[in-house]
CSV table of C-alpha atoms in Angstrom, one decimal:
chain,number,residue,atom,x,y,z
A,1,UNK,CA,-18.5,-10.2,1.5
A,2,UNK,CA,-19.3,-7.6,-0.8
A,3,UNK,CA,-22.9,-8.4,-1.3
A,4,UNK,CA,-22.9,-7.7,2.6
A,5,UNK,CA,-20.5,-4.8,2.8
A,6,UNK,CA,-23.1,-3.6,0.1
A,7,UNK,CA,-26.4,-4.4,1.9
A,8,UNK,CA,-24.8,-2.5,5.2
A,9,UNK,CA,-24.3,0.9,3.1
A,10,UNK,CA,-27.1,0.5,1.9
A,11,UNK,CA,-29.2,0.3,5.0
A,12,UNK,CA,-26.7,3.3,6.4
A,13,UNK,CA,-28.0,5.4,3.5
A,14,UNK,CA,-32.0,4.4,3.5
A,15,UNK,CA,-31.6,5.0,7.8
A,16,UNK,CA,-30.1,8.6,6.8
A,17,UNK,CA,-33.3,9.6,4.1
A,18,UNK,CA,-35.6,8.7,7.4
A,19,UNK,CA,-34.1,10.8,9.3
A,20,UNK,CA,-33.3,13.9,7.2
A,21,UNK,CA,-37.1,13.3,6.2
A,22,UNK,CA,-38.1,12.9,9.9
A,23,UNK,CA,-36.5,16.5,10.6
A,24,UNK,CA,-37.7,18.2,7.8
A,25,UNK,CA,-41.5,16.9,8.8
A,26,UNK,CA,-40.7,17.9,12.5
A,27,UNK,CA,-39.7,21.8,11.0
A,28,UNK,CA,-43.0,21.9,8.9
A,29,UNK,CA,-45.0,21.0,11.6
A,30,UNK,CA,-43.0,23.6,14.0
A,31,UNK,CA,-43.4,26.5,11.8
A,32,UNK,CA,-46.8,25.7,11.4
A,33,UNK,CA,-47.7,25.6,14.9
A,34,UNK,CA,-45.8,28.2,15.7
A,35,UNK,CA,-48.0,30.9,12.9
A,36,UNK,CA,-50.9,31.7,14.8
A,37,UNK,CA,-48.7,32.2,18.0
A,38,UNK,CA,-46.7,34.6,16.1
A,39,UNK,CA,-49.4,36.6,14.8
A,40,UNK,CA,-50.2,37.2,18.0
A,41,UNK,CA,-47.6,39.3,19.5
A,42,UNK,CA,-45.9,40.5,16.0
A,43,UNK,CA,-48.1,43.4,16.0
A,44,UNK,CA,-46.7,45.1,19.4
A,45,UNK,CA,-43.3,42.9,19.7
A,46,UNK,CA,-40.4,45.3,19.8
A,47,UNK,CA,-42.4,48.1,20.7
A,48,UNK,CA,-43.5,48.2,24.4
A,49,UNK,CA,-41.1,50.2,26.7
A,50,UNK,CA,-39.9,49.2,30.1
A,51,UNK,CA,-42.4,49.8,32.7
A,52,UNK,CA,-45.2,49.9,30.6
A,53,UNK,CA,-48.8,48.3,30.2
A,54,UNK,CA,-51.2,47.9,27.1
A,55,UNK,CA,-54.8,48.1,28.1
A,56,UNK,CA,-57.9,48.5,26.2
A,57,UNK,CA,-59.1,51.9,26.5
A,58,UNK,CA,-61.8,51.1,25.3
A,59,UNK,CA,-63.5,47.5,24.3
A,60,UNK,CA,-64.6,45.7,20.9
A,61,UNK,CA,-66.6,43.1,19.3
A,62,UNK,CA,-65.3,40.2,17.2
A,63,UNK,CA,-67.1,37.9,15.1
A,64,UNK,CA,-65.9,34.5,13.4
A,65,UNK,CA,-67.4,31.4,11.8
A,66,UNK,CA,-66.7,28.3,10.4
A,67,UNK,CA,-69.6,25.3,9.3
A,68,UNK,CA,-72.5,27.4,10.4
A,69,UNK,CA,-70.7,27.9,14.4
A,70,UNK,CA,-70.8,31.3,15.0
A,71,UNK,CA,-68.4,32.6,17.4
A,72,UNK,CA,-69.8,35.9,19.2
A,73,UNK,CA,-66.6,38.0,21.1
A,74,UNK,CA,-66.6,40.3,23.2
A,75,UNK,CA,-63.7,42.6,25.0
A,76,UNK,CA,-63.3,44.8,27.7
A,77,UNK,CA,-61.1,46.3,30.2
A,78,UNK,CA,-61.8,45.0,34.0
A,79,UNK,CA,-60.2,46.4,37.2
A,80,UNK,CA,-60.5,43.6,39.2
A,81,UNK,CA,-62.1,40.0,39.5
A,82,UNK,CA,-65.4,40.8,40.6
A,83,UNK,CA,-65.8,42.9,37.3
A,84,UNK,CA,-64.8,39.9,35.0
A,85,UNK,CA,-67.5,37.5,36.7
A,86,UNK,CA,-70.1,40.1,36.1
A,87,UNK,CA,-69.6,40.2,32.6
A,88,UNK,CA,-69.1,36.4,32.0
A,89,UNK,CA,-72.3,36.8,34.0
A,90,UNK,CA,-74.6,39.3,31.5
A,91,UNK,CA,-73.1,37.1,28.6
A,92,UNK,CA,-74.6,34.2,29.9
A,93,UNK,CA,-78.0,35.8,30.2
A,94,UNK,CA,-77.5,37.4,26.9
A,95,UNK,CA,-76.9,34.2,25.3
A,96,UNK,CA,-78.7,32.4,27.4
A,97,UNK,CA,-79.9,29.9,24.3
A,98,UNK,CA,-75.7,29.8,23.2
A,99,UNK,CA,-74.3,25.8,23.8
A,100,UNK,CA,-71.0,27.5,24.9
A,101,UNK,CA,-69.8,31.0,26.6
A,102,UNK,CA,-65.8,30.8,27.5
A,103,UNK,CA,-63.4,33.4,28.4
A,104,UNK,CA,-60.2,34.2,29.5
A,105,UNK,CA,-59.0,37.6,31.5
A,106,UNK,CA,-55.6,38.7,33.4
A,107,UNK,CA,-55.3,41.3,36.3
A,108,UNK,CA,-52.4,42.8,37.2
A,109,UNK,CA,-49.3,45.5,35.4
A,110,UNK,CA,-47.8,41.4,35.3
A,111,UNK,CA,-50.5,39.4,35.0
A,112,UNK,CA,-50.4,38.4,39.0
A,113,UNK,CA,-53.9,36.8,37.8
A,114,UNK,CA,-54.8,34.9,35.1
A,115,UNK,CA,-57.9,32.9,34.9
A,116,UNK,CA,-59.8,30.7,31.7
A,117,UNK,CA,-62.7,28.5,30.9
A,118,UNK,CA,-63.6,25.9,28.8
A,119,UNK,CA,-67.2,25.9,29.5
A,120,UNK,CA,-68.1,22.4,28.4
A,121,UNK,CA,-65.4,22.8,25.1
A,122,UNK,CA,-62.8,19.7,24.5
A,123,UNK,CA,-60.4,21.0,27.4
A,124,UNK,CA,-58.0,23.3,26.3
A,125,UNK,CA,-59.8,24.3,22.7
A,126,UNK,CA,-61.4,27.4,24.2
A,127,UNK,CA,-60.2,29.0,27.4
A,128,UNK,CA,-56.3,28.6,27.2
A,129,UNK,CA,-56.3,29.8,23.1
A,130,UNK,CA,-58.5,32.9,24.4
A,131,UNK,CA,-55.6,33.7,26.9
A,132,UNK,CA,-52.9,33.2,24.7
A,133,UNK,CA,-54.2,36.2,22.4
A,134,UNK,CA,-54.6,38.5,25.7
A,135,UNK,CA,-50.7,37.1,26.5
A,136,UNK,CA,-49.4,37.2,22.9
A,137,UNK,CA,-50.9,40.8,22.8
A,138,UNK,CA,-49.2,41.6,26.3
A,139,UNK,CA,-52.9,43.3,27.1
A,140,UNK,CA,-53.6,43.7,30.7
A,141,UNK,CA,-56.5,44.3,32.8
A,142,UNK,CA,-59.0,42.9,29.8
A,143,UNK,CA,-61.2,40.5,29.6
A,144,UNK,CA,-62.3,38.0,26.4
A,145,UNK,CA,-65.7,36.1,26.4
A,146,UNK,CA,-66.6,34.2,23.1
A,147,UNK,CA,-70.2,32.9,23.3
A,148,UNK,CA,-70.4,29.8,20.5
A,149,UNK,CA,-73.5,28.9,18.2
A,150,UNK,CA,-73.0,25.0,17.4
A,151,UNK,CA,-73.8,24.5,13.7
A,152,UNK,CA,-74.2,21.2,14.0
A,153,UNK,CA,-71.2,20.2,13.1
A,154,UNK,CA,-68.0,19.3,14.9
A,155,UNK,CA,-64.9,21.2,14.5
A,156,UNK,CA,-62.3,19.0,16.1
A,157,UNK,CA,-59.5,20.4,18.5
A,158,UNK,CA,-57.8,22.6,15.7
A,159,UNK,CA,-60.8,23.9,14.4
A,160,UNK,CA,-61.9,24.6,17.8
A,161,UNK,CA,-58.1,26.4,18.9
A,162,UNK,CA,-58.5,27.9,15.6
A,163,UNK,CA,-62.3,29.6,15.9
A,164,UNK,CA,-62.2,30.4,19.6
A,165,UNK,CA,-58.8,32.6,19.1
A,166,UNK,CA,-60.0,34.2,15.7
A,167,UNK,CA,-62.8,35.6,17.5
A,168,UNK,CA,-60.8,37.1,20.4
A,169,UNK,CA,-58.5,38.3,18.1
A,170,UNK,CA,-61.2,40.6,15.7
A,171,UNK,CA,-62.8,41.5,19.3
A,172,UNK,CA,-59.2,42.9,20.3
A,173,UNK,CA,-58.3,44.2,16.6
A,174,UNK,CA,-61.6,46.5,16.9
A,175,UNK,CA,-61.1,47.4,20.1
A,176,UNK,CA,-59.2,50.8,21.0
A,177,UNK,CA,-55.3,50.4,23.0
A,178,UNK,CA,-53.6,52.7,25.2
A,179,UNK,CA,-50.2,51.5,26.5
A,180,UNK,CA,-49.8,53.8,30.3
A,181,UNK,CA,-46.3,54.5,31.4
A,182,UNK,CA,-44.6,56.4,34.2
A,183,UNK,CA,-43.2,59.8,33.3
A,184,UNK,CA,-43.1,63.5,34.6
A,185,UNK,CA,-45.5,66.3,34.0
A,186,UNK,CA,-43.0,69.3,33.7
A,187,UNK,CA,-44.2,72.8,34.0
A,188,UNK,CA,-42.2,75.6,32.1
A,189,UNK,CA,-43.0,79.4,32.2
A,190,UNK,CA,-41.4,81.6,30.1
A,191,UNK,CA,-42.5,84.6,27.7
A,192,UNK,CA,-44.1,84.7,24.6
A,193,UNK,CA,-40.8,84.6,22.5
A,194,UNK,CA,-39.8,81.6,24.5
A,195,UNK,CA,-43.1,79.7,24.8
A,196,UNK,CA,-43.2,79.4,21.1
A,197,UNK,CA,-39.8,78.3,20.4
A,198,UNK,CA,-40.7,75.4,23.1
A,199,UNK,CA,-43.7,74.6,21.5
A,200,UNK,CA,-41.7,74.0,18.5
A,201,UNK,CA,-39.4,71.8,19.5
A,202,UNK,CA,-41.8,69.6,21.6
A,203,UNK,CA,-43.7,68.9,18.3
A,204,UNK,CA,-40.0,68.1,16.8
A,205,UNK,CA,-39.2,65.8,19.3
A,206,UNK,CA,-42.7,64.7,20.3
A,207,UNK,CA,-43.3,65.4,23.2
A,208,UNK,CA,-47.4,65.9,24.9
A,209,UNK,CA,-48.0,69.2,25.5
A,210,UNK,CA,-50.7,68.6,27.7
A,211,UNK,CA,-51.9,72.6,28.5
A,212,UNK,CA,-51.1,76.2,27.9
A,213,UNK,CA,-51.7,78.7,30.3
A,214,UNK,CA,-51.3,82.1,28.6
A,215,UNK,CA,-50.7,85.1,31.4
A,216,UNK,CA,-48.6,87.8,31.5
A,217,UNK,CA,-46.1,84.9,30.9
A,218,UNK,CA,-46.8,81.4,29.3
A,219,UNK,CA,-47.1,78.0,31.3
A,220,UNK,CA,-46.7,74.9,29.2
A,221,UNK,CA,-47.2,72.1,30.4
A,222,UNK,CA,-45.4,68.7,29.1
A,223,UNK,CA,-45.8,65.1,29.9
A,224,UNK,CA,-42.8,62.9,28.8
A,225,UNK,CA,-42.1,59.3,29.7
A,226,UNK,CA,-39.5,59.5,32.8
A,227,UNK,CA,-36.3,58.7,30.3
A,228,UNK,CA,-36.9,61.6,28.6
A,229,UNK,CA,-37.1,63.9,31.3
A,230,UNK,CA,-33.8,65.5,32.0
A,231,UNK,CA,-33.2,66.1,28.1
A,232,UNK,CA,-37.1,68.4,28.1
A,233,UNK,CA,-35.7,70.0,31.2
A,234,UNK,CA,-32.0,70.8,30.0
A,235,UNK,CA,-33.1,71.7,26.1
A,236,UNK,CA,-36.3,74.2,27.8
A,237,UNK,CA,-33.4,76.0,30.2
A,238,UNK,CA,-31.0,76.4,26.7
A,239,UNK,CA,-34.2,77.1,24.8
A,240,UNK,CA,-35.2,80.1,27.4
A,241,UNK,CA,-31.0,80.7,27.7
A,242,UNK,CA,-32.1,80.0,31.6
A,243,UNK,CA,-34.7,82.6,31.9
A,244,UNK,CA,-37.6,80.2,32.2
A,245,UNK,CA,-38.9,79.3,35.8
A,246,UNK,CA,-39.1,75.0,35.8
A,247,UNK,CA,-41.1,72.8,37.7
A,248,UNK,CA,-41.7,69.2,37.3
A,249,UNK,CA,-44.4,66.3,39.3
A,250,UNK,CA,-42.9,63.1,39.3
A,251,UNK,CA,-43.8,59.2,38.6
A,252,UNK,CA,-47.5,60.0,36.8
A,253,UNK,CA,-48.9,57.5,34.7
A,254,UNK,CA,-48.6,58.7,31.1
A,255,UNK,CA,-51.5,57.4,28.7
A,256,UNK,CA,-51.1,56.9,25.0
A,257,UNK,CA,-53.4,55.5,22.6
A,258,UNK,CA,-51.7,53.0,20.4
């Protein structure tokens, strides 16, 4: 009896290292699955505003390699579908000697379309990790096309995940953002005296001073996002003590280069 009460806590106990070891594997393998993903969208997570969009302003080349593949990116901003096919397009006459060109772009202030390609890669090694870093990146209206060079040797599926988003990512990291929102252009005209006690207290607060129009009075004009709109309007008319005349165009898109 007790060499089998004995035998049974001892099977309890080996059955318990399995699966405290079991959980601690499935954590590593987690957390390292989960790295690249995160160093996609940790740069700009936190930081986009309601009712806003990143977009490239203006596009970038990346570059990656790994056992003599070379990995040729390119990025830039489309407006609509027709655009994308013509770059994937002059990419594929570029490198028309290239084994591979793949891509990946979304359309759309919420990605309404999102499109990818393998292009004769393992599916799902190319195309789908290309989109991720245009998702993970929350960019829209871009598109990423990575042309490969085989080196003659294969990569396997990781190396492949691994290579294709590396590229996209330099091609996005040396490209130029601009994240658009919808604000108000506000006008204010006022006198000298009062013009340049607003001018200080936009650079305070940071808001865009878009123009100046000097005249017998000054005109300053100010773009501001639209939740910031009522507090430029209220501190200009306690600024001015009233006197300034105040104006203001509604729901423009705002642009600003991130």
């Amino acid at each position: 009896y007790s060499s089998n009460k004995a035998n049974y806590f001892f099977t309890i106990d080996f059955l318990h290292i399995i699966l405290v070891l079991s959980s601690l594997r499935k954590i590593k393998c987690a957390r390292c699955s989960d790295s690249l993903s995160a160093k996609l969208s940790m740069e700009y997570s936190g930081e986009i505003m309601a009712d806003s969009v990143i977009f490239l302003k203006k596009g970038g080349e990346g570059y990656y390699e790994e056992k003599k593949s070379r990995f040729l990116a390119a990025a830039y901003r489309i407006s609509d579908e027709q655009e994308a096919l013509a770059y994937i397009e002059a990419a594929r006459k570029k490198y028309w000697d290239a084994r591979h060109s793949c891509y990946a772009y979304v359309l759309g202030g919420n990605n309404e379309l999102m499109r990818f390609s393998d292009d004769g890669e393992p599916s799902g090694t190319a195309g789908k990790p290309i989109l991720e870093v245009l998702t993970g990146r929350k960019i829209h209206d871009c598109i990423i096309i990575v042309t490969r060079y085989f080196g003659g040797t294969l990569l396997g599926t990781g190396g492949l995940v691994r290579a294709y988003q590396k590229a996209s990512l330099d091609a996005i990291d040396n490209s130029t953002l601009a994240r658009r929102t919808k604000g108000s252009r506000i006008t204010v005209t006022t006198d000298y005296s009062g013009a340049g006690k607003i001018q200080y207290t936009a650079a305070q607060n940071g808001w865009t001073v878009e123009d100046i129009i000097y005249a017998a009075d000054v005109s300053l004009i100010i773009t501001v996002p639209e939740d910031m709109r009522e507090r430029v309007i209220k501190e200009a008319a306690d600024i001015t003590s009233g006197k300034a005349q105040i104006s203001e165009e509604k729901n423009i898109d705002i642009e600003e280069e991130l």
